[in-house]
């Protein structure tokens, strides 16, 4: 019997990062990529044996929008929306001349609008948030991905991986789990956060849907009355803007840099 592992392919990839949240980007408009090959995706994201990234994103054709986003966590499994990944994909699409300065694209959580400013800052419209669970010591919501938001005192020295994993795998969120964000207030319009991401199963330098959740959570719980919130993440700075009416958050935008890192070719087994 022929062993499929002997089939090798030269795979062209691009690397992008948004505030330290890094992604392997692949132009899959021709549909060549083996999308169900979990092992291949995990290998490409591996920081020792592959390219190294928090996730992998395919740019694909779509009949109704400029392109389609297919996102994988670094464990190789397709996952829910990634905000920084979406912003990086917009920058990637512009670099490929798929778009100019604005676009629409479809992702797992629906339609997104985005634009790229002259300085390279990408503004990405996120989903509306209308269902927020507010408890005494945490807030939970879905911003395209599920997020637990919890304030802590000593954020700089907090064990994000250990405490994040305990909540992610605990009884609170069941089998599917949740992303976990730990937050400290800096001033009325600025917050610092650190995020444990499911699928990566570790702290990442930034999380776009997490930053969005933190901004909304801080407003919803009265920590700020601002509708433009600045977020200090481990990899840089993001901002989230929104409109609020009767407890519903609409016109939500995640704003920040998205930068090309390098391009390469890697030999992979199919």
PDB file of C-alpha atoms in Angstrom:
ATOM      1  CA  UNK A   1       0.000   0.000   0.000  1.00  0.00           C
ATOM      2  CA  UNK A   2       1.287   3.476  -0.871  1.00  0.00           C
ATOM      3  CA  UNK A   3       2.243   5.506   2.173  1.00  0.00           C
ATOM      4  CA  UNK A   4       0.747   8.990   1.991  1.00  0.00           C
ATOM      5  CA  UNK A   5       3.396  10.327   4.366  1.00  0.00           C
ATOM      6  CA  UNK A   6       5.881  10.040   1.471  1.00  0.00           C
ATOM      7  CA  UNK A   7       4.023  12.739  -0.477  1.00  0.00           C
ATOM      8  CA  UNK A   8       5.950  15.965  -0.016  1.00  0.00           C
ATOM      9  CA  UNK A   9       5.001  19.485  -0.998  1.00  0.00           C
ATOM     10  CA  UNK A  10       6.790  22.820  -1.052  1.00  0.00           C
ATOM     11  CA  UNK A  11       4.396  25.089   0.822  1.00  0.00           C
ATOM     12  CA  UNK A  12       4.630  28.862   0.468  1.00  0.00           C
ATOM     13  CA  UNK A  13       3.617  30.748   3.591  1.00  0.00           C
ATOM     14  CA  UNK A  14       3.629  34.241   5.041  1.00  0.00           C
ATOM     15  CA  UNK A  15       4.100  35.263   8.669  1.00  0.00           C
ATOM     16  CA  UNK A  16       2.188  38.207  10.180  1.00  0.00           C
ATOM     17  CA  UNK A  17       1.812  39.500  13.722  1.00  0.00           C
ATOM     18  CA  UNK A  18      -0.592  41.841  15.485  1.00  0.00           C
ATOM     19  CA  UNK A  19       0.765  43.082  18.834  1.00  0.00           C
ATOM     20  CA  UNK A  20       2.778  39.881  19.154  1.00  0.00           C
ATOM     21  CA  UNK A  21      -0.117  37.569  18.285  1.00  0.00           C
ATOM     22  CA  UNK A  22       1.509  35.750  15.342  1.00  0.00           C
ATOM     23  CA  UNK A  23       0.027  33.750  12.490  1.00  0.00           C
ATOM     24  CA  UNK A  24       1.029  31.603   9.553  1.00  0.00           C
ATOM     25  CA  UNK A  25      -0.867  32.932   6.529  1.00  0.00           C
ATOM     26  CA  UNK A  26      -1.587  30.845   3.451  1.00  0.00           C
ATOM     27  CA  UNK A  27      -3.161  32.030   0.206  1.00  0.00           C
ATOM     28  CA  UNK A  28      -5.624  29.207  -0.415  1.00  0.00           C
ATOM     29  CA  UNK A  29      -7.690  30.805  -3.168  1.00  0.00           C
ATOM     30  CA  UNK A  30      -6.815  27.859  -5.418  1.00  0.00           C
ATOM     31  CA  UNK A  31      -8.042  25.418  -2.746  1.00  0.00           C
ATOM     32  CA  UNK A  32      -4.856  23.346  -2.628  1.00  0.00           C
ATOM     33  CA  UNK A  33      -4.404  23.219   1.150  1.00  0.00           C
ATOM     34  CA  UNK A  34      -5.466  19.954   2.893  1.00  0.00           C
ATOM     35  CA  UNK A  35      -7.845  21.626   5.346  1.00  0.00           C
ATOM     36  CA  UNK A  36      -8.621  18.543   7.420  1.00  0.00           C
ATOM     37  CA  UNK A  37      -4.962  17.724   8.083  1.00  0.00           C
ATOM     38  CA  UNK A  38      -4.809  18.635  11.771  1.00  0.00           C
ATOM     39  CA  UNK A  39      -1.265  17.271  12.131  1.00  0.00           C
ATOM     40  CA  UNK A  40       0.037  19.462   9.298  1.00  0.00           C
ATOM     41  CA  UNK A  41      -1.457  22.635  10.774  1.00  0.00           C
ATOM     42  CA  UNK A  42      -0.056  21.815  14.209  1.00  0.00           C
ATOM     43  CA  UNK A  43       3.360  21.121  12.689  1.00  0.00           C
ATOM     44  CA  UNK A  44       3.406  24.466  10.866  1.00  0.00           C
ATOM     45  CA  UNK A  45       2.487  26.296  14.081  1.00  0.00           C
ATOM     46  CA  UNK A  46       5.073  24.421  16.156  1.00  0.00           C
ATOM     47  CA  UNK A  47       7.794  26.807  17.342  1.00  0.00           C
ATOM     48  CA  UNK A  48      10.508  24.139  17.333  1.00  0.00           C
ATOM     49  CA  UNK A  49       9.707  21.937  14.342  1.00  0.00           C
ATOM     50  CA  UNK A  50       7.724  24.303  12.124  1.00  0.00           C
ATOM     51  CA  UNK A  51       7.279  27.961  11.284  1.00  0.00           C
ATOM     52  CA  UNK A  52       5.957  28.833  14.738  1.00  0.00           C
ATOM     53  CA  UNK A  53       2.726  30.715  15.400  1.00  0.00           C
ATOM     54  CA  UNK A  54      -0.293  31.123  17.657  1.00  0.00           C
ATOM     55  CA  UNK A  55      -2.486  30.028  14.762  1.00  0.00           C
ATOM     56  CA  UNK A  56      -2.783  29.420  11.042  1.00  0.00           C
ATOM     57  CA  UNK A  57      -5.133  31.295   8.708  1.00  0.00           C
ATOM     58  CA  UNK A  58      -6.268  30.460   5.190  1.00  0.00           C
ATOM     59  CA  UNK A  59      -7.365  33.225   2.834  1.00  0.00           C
ATOM     60  CA  UNK A  60      -9.997  31.794   0.509  1.00  0.00           C
ATOM     61  CA  UNK A  61     -12.376  32.974  -2.185  1.00  0.00           C
ATOM     62  CA  UNK A  62     -15.924  33.920  -1.267  1.00  0.00           C
ATOM     63  CA  UNK A  63     -18.784  34.723  -3.652  1.00  0.00           C
ATOM     64  CA  UNK A  64     -20.408  37.470  -1.562  1.00  0.00           C
ATOM     65  CA  UNK A  65     -17.426  39.218   0.094  1.00  0.00           C
ATOM     66  CA  UNK A  66     -13.807  40.024  -0.716  1.00  0.00           C
ATOM     67  CA  UNK A  67     -12.541  36.820   0.878  1.00  0.00           C
ATOM     68  CA  UNK A  68     -13.159  34.101   3.455  1.00  0.00           C
ATOM     69  CA  UNK A  69     -11.190  33.575   6.671  1.00  0.00           C
ATOM     70  CA  UNK A  70     -10.526  30.026   7.908  1.00  0.00           C
ATOM     71  CA  UNK A  71      -8.784  30.026  11.284  1.00  0.00           C
ATOM     72  CA  UNK A  72      -6.932  27.226  13.088  1.00  0.00           C
ATOM     73  CA  UNK A  73      -5.539  27.250  16.616  1.00  0.00           C
ATOM     74  CA  UNK A  74      -1.947  26.117  17.019  1.00  0.00           C
ATOM     75  CA  UNK A  75      -3.189  22.673  18.076  1.00  0.00           C
ATOM     76  CA  UNK A  76      -4.318  22.157  14.461  1.00  0.00           C
ATOM     77  CA  UNK A  77      -8.065  22.391  15.002  1.00  0.00           C
ATOM     78  CA  UNK A  78     -10.361  24.896  13.322  1.00  0.00           C
ATOM     79  CA  UNK A  79     -11.593  27.373  15.880  1.00  0.00           C
ATOM     80  CA  UNK A  80     -13.819  30.362  16.524  1.00  0.00           C
ATOM     81  CA  UNK A  81     -13.074  33.949  15.512  1.00  0.00           C
ATOM     82  CA  UNK A  82      -9.638  35.463  16.130  1.00  0.00           C
ATOM     83  CA  UNK A  83      -9.623  39.269  16.199  1.00  0.00           C
ATOM     84  CA  UNK A  84      -5.901  39.883  15.768  1.00  0.00           C
ATOM     85  CA  UNK A  85      -5.809  37.131  13.171  1.00  0.00           C
ATOM     86  CA  UNK A  86      -8.623  38.847  11.298  1.00  0.00           C
ATOM     87  CA  UNK A  87      -6.712  42.124  11.338  1.00  0.00           C
ATOM     88  CA  UNK A  88      -3.565  40.380  10.083  1.00  0.00           C
ATOM     89  CA  UNK A  89      -5.558  38.671   7.341  1.00  0.00           C
ATOM     90  CA  UNK A  90      -6.838  42.058   6.165  1.00  0.00           C
ATOM     91  CA  UNK A  91      -3.235  43.310   5.951  1.00  0.00           C
ATOM     92  CA  UNK A  92      -2.299  40.096   4.100  1.00  0.00           C
ATOM     93  CA  UNK A  93      -5.165  40.572   1.636  1.00  0.00           C
ATOM     94  CA  UNK A  94      -4.007  44.121   0.948  1.00  0.00           C
ATOM     95  CA  UNK A  95      -0.422  42.994   0.400  1.00  0.00           C
ATOM     96  CA  UNK A  96      -1.704  40.401  -2.094  1.00  0.00           C
ATOM     97  CA  UNK A  97      -3.736  43.162  -3.853  1.00  0.00           C
ATOM     98  CA  UNK A  98      -6.944  41.253  -3.095  1.00  0.00           C
ATOM     99  CA  UNK A  99      -8.268  44.484  -1.564  1.00  0.00           C
ATOM    100  CA  UNK A 100      -7.254  48.149  -1.444  1.00  0.00           C
ATOM    101  CA  UNK A 101      -8.021  50.010   1.771  1.00  0.00           C
ATOM    102  CA  UNK A 102     -11.332  48.498   2.889  1.00  0.00           C
ATOM    103  CA  UNK A 103     -13.120  45.189   2.633  1.00  0.00           C
ATOM    104  CA  UNK A 104     -15.731  42.783   3.849  1.00  0.00           C
ATOM    105  CA  UNK A 105     -14.987  39.161   4.639  1.00  0.00           C
ATOM    106  CA  UNK A 106     -16.757  36.164   6.059  1.00  0.00           C
ATOM    107  CA  UNK A 107     -15.518  34.243   9.112  1.00  0.00           C
ATOM    108  CA  UNK A 108     -16.938  31.569  11.353  1.00  0.00           C
ATOM    109  CA  UNK A 109     -18.899  34.165  13.360  1.00  0.00           C
ATOM    110  CA  UNK A 110     -20.326  35.956  10.315  1.00  0.00           C
ATOM    111  CA  UNK A 111     -19.663  39.071   8.237  1.00  0.00           C
ATOM    112  CA  UNK A 112     -16.890  41.532   9.086  1.00  0.00           C
ATOM    113  CA  UNK A 113     -16.000  44.971   7.769  1.00  0.00           C
ATOM    114  CA  UNK A 114     -12.441  46.271   7.975  1.00  0.00           C
ATOM    115  CA  UNK A 115     -10.189  49.082   6.789  1.00  0.00           C
ATOM    116  CA  UNK A 116      -6.457  49.775   6.642  1.00  0.00           C
ATOM    117  CA  UNK A 117      -5.187  53.295   7.411  1.00  0.00           C
ATOM    118  CA  UNK A 118      -2.143  54.892   5.777  1.00  0.00           C
ATOM    119  CA  UNK A 119      -0.037  54.103   8.852  1.00  0.00           C
ATOM    120  CA  UNK A 120      -0.947  50.418   8.643  1.00  0.00           C
ATOM    121  CA  UNK A 121      -3.401  50.421  11.546  1.00  0.00           C
ATOM    122  CA  UNK A 122      -6.214  47.955  10.857  1.00  0.00           C
ATOM    123  CA  UNK A 123      -9.736  48.556  12.175  1.00  0.00           C
ATOM    124  CA  UNK A 124     -11.874  45.431  12.252  1.00  0.00           C
ATOM    125  CA  UNK A 125     -15.572  45.410  13.016  1.00  0.00           C
ATOM    126  CA  UNK A 126     -16.425  42.695  15.507  1.00  0.00           C
ATOM    127  CA  UNK A 127     -19.808  41.115  16.201  1.00  0.00           C
ATOM    128  CA  UNK A 128     -22.433  42.887  18.302  1.00  0.00           C
ATOM    129  CA  UNK A 129     -22.499  41.839  21.950  1.00  0.00           C
ATOM    130  CA  UNK A 130     -25.916  41.658  23.572  1.00  0.00           C
ATOM    131  CA  UNK A 131     -25.587  38.867  26.103  1.00  0.00           C
ATOM    132  CA  UNK A 132     -23.229  39.602  29.002  1.00  0.00           C
ATOM    133  CA  UNK A 133     -23.049  37.471  32.126  1.00  0.00           C
ATOM    134  CA  UNK A 134     -21.988  39.588  35.107  1.00  0.00           C
ATOM    135  CA  UNK A 135     -20.998  37.782  38.288  1.00  0.00           C
ATOM    136  CA  UNK A 136     -19.409  39.128  41.479  1.00  0.00           C
ATOM    137  CA  UNK A 137     -15.857  38.207  40.504  1.00  0.00           C
ATOM    138  CA  UNK A 138     -15.955  37.803  36.713  1.00  0.00           C
ATOM    139  CA  UNK A 139     -17.761  38.691  33.495  1.00  0.00           C
ATOM    140  CA  UNK A 140     -18.414  36.357  30.569  1.00  0.00           C
ATOM    141  CA  UNK A 141     -19.407  37.040  26.969  1.00  0.00           C
ATOM    142  CA  UNK A 142     -18.884  35.895  23.400  1.00  0.00           C
ATOM    143  CA  UNK A 143     -17.082  38.360  21.132  1.00  0.00           C
ATOM    144  CA  UNK A 144     -16.679  35.847  18.316  1.00  0.00           C
ATOM    145  CA  UNK A 145     -14.998  33.537  20.815  1.00  0.00           C
ATOM    146  CA  UNK A 146     -15.994  32.896  24.449  1.00  0.00           C
ATOM    147  CA  UNK A 147     -14.199  35.033  27.039  1.00  0.00           C
ATOM    148  CA  UNK A 148     -13.964  35.067  30.817  1.00  0.00           C
ATOM    149  CA  UNK A 149     -12.859  38.473  32.155  1.00  0.00           C
ATOM    150  CA  UNK A 150     -11.559  38.775  35.713  1.00  0.00           C
ATOM    151  CA  UNK A 151      -9.786  41.631  37.506  1.00  0.00           C
ATOM    152  CA  UNK A 152      -6.680  40.825  39.554  1.00  0.00           C
ATOM    153  CA  UNK A 153      -4.420  42.927  41.787  1.00  0.00           C
ATOM    154  CA  UNK A 154      -0.860  42.036  40.798  1.00  0.00           C
ATOM    155  CA  UNK A 155      -1.242  41.444  37.067  1.00  0.00           C
ATOM    156  CA  UNK A 156       2.482  41.735  36.342  1.00  0.00           C
ATOM    157  CA  UNK A 157       3.371  38.756  38.539  1.00  0.00           C
ATOM    158  CA  UNK A 158       0.147  36.768  38.131  1.00  0.00           C
ATOM    159  CA  UNK A 159       0.524  33.133  37.032  1.00  0.00           C
ATOM    160  CA  UNK A 160      -1.619  33.387  33.919  1.00  0.00           C
ATOM    161  CA  UNK A 161      -0.877  29.918  32.575  1.00  0.00           C
ATOM    162  CA  UNK A 162      -1.662  28.069  35.811  1.00  0.00           C
ATOM    163  CA  UNK A 163      -4.706  30.094  36.825  1.00  0.00           C
ATOM    164  CA  UNK A 164      -5.967  30.416  33.259  1.00  0.00           C
ATOM    165  CA  UNK A 165      -5.764  26.665  32.697  1.00  0.00           C
ATOM    166  CA  UNK A 166      -7.620  25.995  35.969  1.00  0.00           C
ATOM    167  CA  UNK A 167     -10.541  28.136  34.806  1.00  0.00           C
ATOM    168  CA  UNK A 168     -10.422  26.989  31.180  1.00  0.00           C
ATOM    169  CA  UNK A 169     -10.597  23.322  32.160  1.00  0.00           C
ATOM    170  CA  UNK A 170     -12.748  23.806  35.268  1.00  0.00           C
ATOM    171  CA  UNK A 171     -16.412  23.016  35.772  1.00  0.00           C
ATOM    172  CA  UNK A 172     -17.461  26.586  34.984  1.00  0.00           C
ATOM    173  CA  UNK A 173     -17.130  26.168  31.202  1.00  0.00           C
ATOM    174  CA  UNK A 174     -17.375  22.446  30.633  1.00  0.00           C
ATOM    175  CA  UNK A 175     -15.771  20.512  27.787  1.00  0.00           C
ATOM    176  CA  UNK A 176     -15.553  23.407  25.315  1.00  0.00           C
ATOM    177  CA  UNK A 177     -13.807  25.706  27.792  1.00  0.00           C
ATOM    178  CA  UNK A 178     -13.255  29.433  27.457  1.00  0.00           C
ATOM    179  CA  UNK A 179     -10.478  31.920  26.868  1.00  0.00           C
ATOM    180  CA  UNK A 180      -9.458  33.564  30.142  1.00  0.00           C
ATOM    181  CA  UNK A 181      -8.512  37.240  30.562  1.00  0.00           C
ATOM    182  CA  UNK A 182      -6.956  38.795  33.660  1.00  0.00           C
ATOM    183  CA  UNK A 183      -7.246  42.586  33.906  1.00  0.00           C
ATOM    184  CA  UNK A 184      -5.850  45.554  35.820  1.00  0.00           C
ATOM    185  CA  UNK A 185      -7.171  49.119  35.604  1.00  0.00           C
ATOM    186  CA  UNK A 186      -4.615  51.777  34.648  1.00  0.00           C
ATOM    187  CA  UNK A 187      -6.899  54.811  34.368  1.00  0.00           C
ATOM    188  CA  UNK A 188     -10.471  55.575  33.357  1.00  0.00           C
ATOM    189  CA  UNK A 189      -9.902  54.739  29.706  1.00  0.00           C
ATOM    190  CA  UNK A 190      -6.945  52.314  29.880  1.00  0.00           C
ATOM    191  CA  UNK A 191      -6.628  48.727  31.075  1.00  0.00           C
ATOM    192  CA  UNK A 192      -3.842  46.162  31.006  1.00  0.00           C
ATOM    193  CA  UNK A 193      -4.653  42.529  30.300  1.00  0.00           C
ATOM    194  CA  UNK A 194      -3.068  39.134  29.942  1.00  0.00           C
ATOM    195  CA  UNK A 195      -4.840  36.274  28.192  1.00  0.00           C
ATOM    196  CA  UNK A 196      -4.769  32.488  28.381  1.00  0.00           C
ATOM    197  CA  UNK A 197      -5.982  31.165  25.023  1.00  0.00           C
ATOM    198  CA  UNK A 198      -7.686  27.835  24.582  1.00  0.00           C
ATOM    199  CA  UNK A 199      -6.278  25.913  21.613  1.00  0.00           C
ATOM    200  CA  UNK A 200      -2.898  27.485  22.256  1.00  0.00           C
ATOM    201  CA  UNK A 201      -3.197  26.330  25.895  1.00  0.00           C
ATOM    202  CA  UNK A 202      -0.852  29.022  27.107  1.00  0.00           C
ATOM    203  CA  UNK A 203      -0.603  32.773  27.534  1.00  0.00           C
ATOM    204  CA  UNK A 204      -0.290  34.700  24.270  1.00  0.00           C
ATOM    205  CA  UNK A 205       1.162  38.171  23.786  1.00  0.00           C
ATOM    206  CA  UNK A 206      -2.248  39.443  22.681  1.00  0.00           C
ATOM    207  CA  UNK A 207      -5.784  38.313  21.921  1.00  0.00           C
ATOM    208  CA  UNK A 208      -8.105  40.468  19.836  1.00  0.00           C
ATOM    209  CA  UNK A 209     -11.412  38.944  20.852  1.00  0.00           C
ATOM    210  CA  UNK A 210     -10.094  39.021  24.431  1.00  0.00           C
ATOM    211  CA  UNK A 211      -9.242  42.719  24.227  1.00  0.00           C
ATOM    212  CA  UNK A 212     -12.725  43.338  22.830  1.00  0.00           C
ATOM    213  CA  UNK A 213     -14.292  41.385  25.691  1.00  0.00           C
ATOM    214  CA  UNK A 214     -12.243  43.255  28.294  1.00  0.00           C
ATOM    215  CA  UNK A 215     -13.197  46.677  26.899  1.00  0.00           C
ATOM    216  CA  UNK A 216     -16.896  45.807  26.906  1.00  0.00           C
ATOM    217  CA  UNK A 217     -16.712  44.110  30.318  1.00  0.00           C
ATOM    218  CA  UNK A 218     -15.054  47.131  31.897  1.00  0.00           C
ATOM    219  CA  UNK A 219     -17.788  49.384  30.525  1.00  0.00           C
ATOM    220  CA  UNK A 220     -20.603  47.001  31.428  1.00  0.00           C
ATOM    221  CA  UNK A 221     -19.409  46.680  35.039  1.00  0.00           C
ATOM    222  CA  UNK A 222     -18.875  50.413  35.546  1.00  0.00           C
ATOM    223  CA  UNK A 223     -15.069  50.398  35.584  1.00  0.00           C
ATOM    224  CA  UNK A 224     -15.195  52.967  32.765  1.00  0.00           C
ATOM    225  CA  UNK A 225     -17.831  55.050  31.031  1.00  0.00           C
ATOM    226  CA  UNK A 226     -15.677  55.528  27.953  1.00  0.00           C
ATOM    227  CA  UNK A 227     -16.735  54.126  24.573  1.00  0.00           C
ATOM    228  CA  UNK A 228     -13.152  54.075  23.311  1.00  0.00           C
ATOM    229  CA  UNK A 229     -11.007  51.907  25.564  1.00  0.00           C
ATOM    230  CA  UNK A 230      -7.218  51.528  25.343  1.00  0.00           C
ATOM    231  CA  UNK A 231      -5.764  48.100  26.064  1.00  0.00           C
ATOM    232  CA  UNK A 232      -2.181  47.368  27.062  1.00  0.00           C
ATOM    233  CA  UNK A 233      -1.380  43.805  26.021  1.00  0.00           C
ATOM    234  CA  UNK A 234       1.924  42.002  26.450  1.00  0.00           C
ATOM    235  CA  UNK A 235       2.791  42.587  22.776  1.00  0.00           C
ATOM    236  CA  UNK A 236       1.789  46.233  22.439  1.00  0.00           C
ATOM    237  CA  UNK A 237      -1.301  48.408  22.409  1.00  0.00           C
ATOM    238  CA  UNK A 238      -4.820  47.926  21.047  1.00  0.00           C
ATOM    239  CA  UNK A 239      -7.992  49.976  21.206  1.00  0.00           C
ATOM    240  CA  UNK A 240     -11.651  49.021  21.122  1.00  0.00           C
ATOM    241  CA  UNK A 241     -14.478  51.391  20.241  1.00  0.00           C
ATOM    242  CA  UNK A 242     -18.201  50.732  20.423  1.00  0.00           C
ATOM    243  CA  UNK A 243     -21.679  52.194  20.668  1.00  0.00           C
ATOM    244  CA  UNK A 244     -23.763  51.330  23.727  1.00  0.00           C
ATOM    245  CA  UNK A 245     -27.523  51.460  23.968  1.00  0.00           C
ATOM    246  CA  UNK A 246     -29.669  49.787  26.633  1.00  0.00           C
ATOM    247  CA  UNK A 247     -26.871  47.402  27.550  1.00  0.00           C
ATOM    248  CA  UNK A 248     -26.230  46.304  23.973  1.00  0.00           C
ATOM    249  CA  UNK A 249     -22.864  46.896  22.306  1.00  0.00           C
ATOM    250  CA  UNK A 250     -22.887  47.574  18.571  1.00  0.00           C
ATOM    251  CA  UNK A 251     -20.529  49.055  15.980  1.00  0.00           C
ATOM    252  CA  UNK A 252     -17.679  47.353  17.852  1.00  0.00           C
ATOM    253  CA  UNK A 253     -14.211  47.893  16.335  1.00  0.00           C
ATOM    254  CA  UNK A 254     -10.879  46.331  17.266  1.00  0.00           C
ATOM    255  CA  UNK A 255      -8.071  48.711  16.279  1.00  0.00           C
ATOM    256  CA  UNK A 256      -4.331  48.118  16.148  1.00  0.00           C
ATOM    257  CA  UNK A 257      -1.242  47.306  14.069  1.00  0.00           C
ATOM    258  CA  UNK A 258      -0.885  44.271  11.806  1.00  0.00           C
ATOM    259  CA  UNK A 259       2.561  43.711  10.357  1.00  0.00           C
ATOM    260  CA  UNK A 260       4.240  41.442   7.828  1.00  0.00           C
ATOM    261  CA  UNK A 261       7.156  39.541   9.380  1.00  0.00           C
ATOM    262  CA  UNK A 262       8.566  37.288   6.666  1.00  0.00           C
ATOM    263  CA  UNK A 263       7.747  34.999   3.745  1.00  0.00           C
ATOM    264  CA  UNK A 264       9.118  31.527   3.176  1.00  0.00           C
ATOM    265  CA  UNK A 265       8.775  28.037   1.793  1.00  0.00           C
ATOM    266  CA  UNK A 266       8.729  24.880   3.874  1.00  0.00           C
ATOM    267  CA  UNK A 267       8.684  21.240   2.790  1.00  0.00           C
ATOM    268  CA  UNK A 268       5.794  19.361   4.372  1.00  0.00           C
ATOM    269  CA  UNK A 269       4.444  15.820   4.294  1.00  0.00           C
ATOM    270  CA  UNK A 270       0.843  15.368   3.166  1.00  0.00           C
TER     271      UNK A 270
END
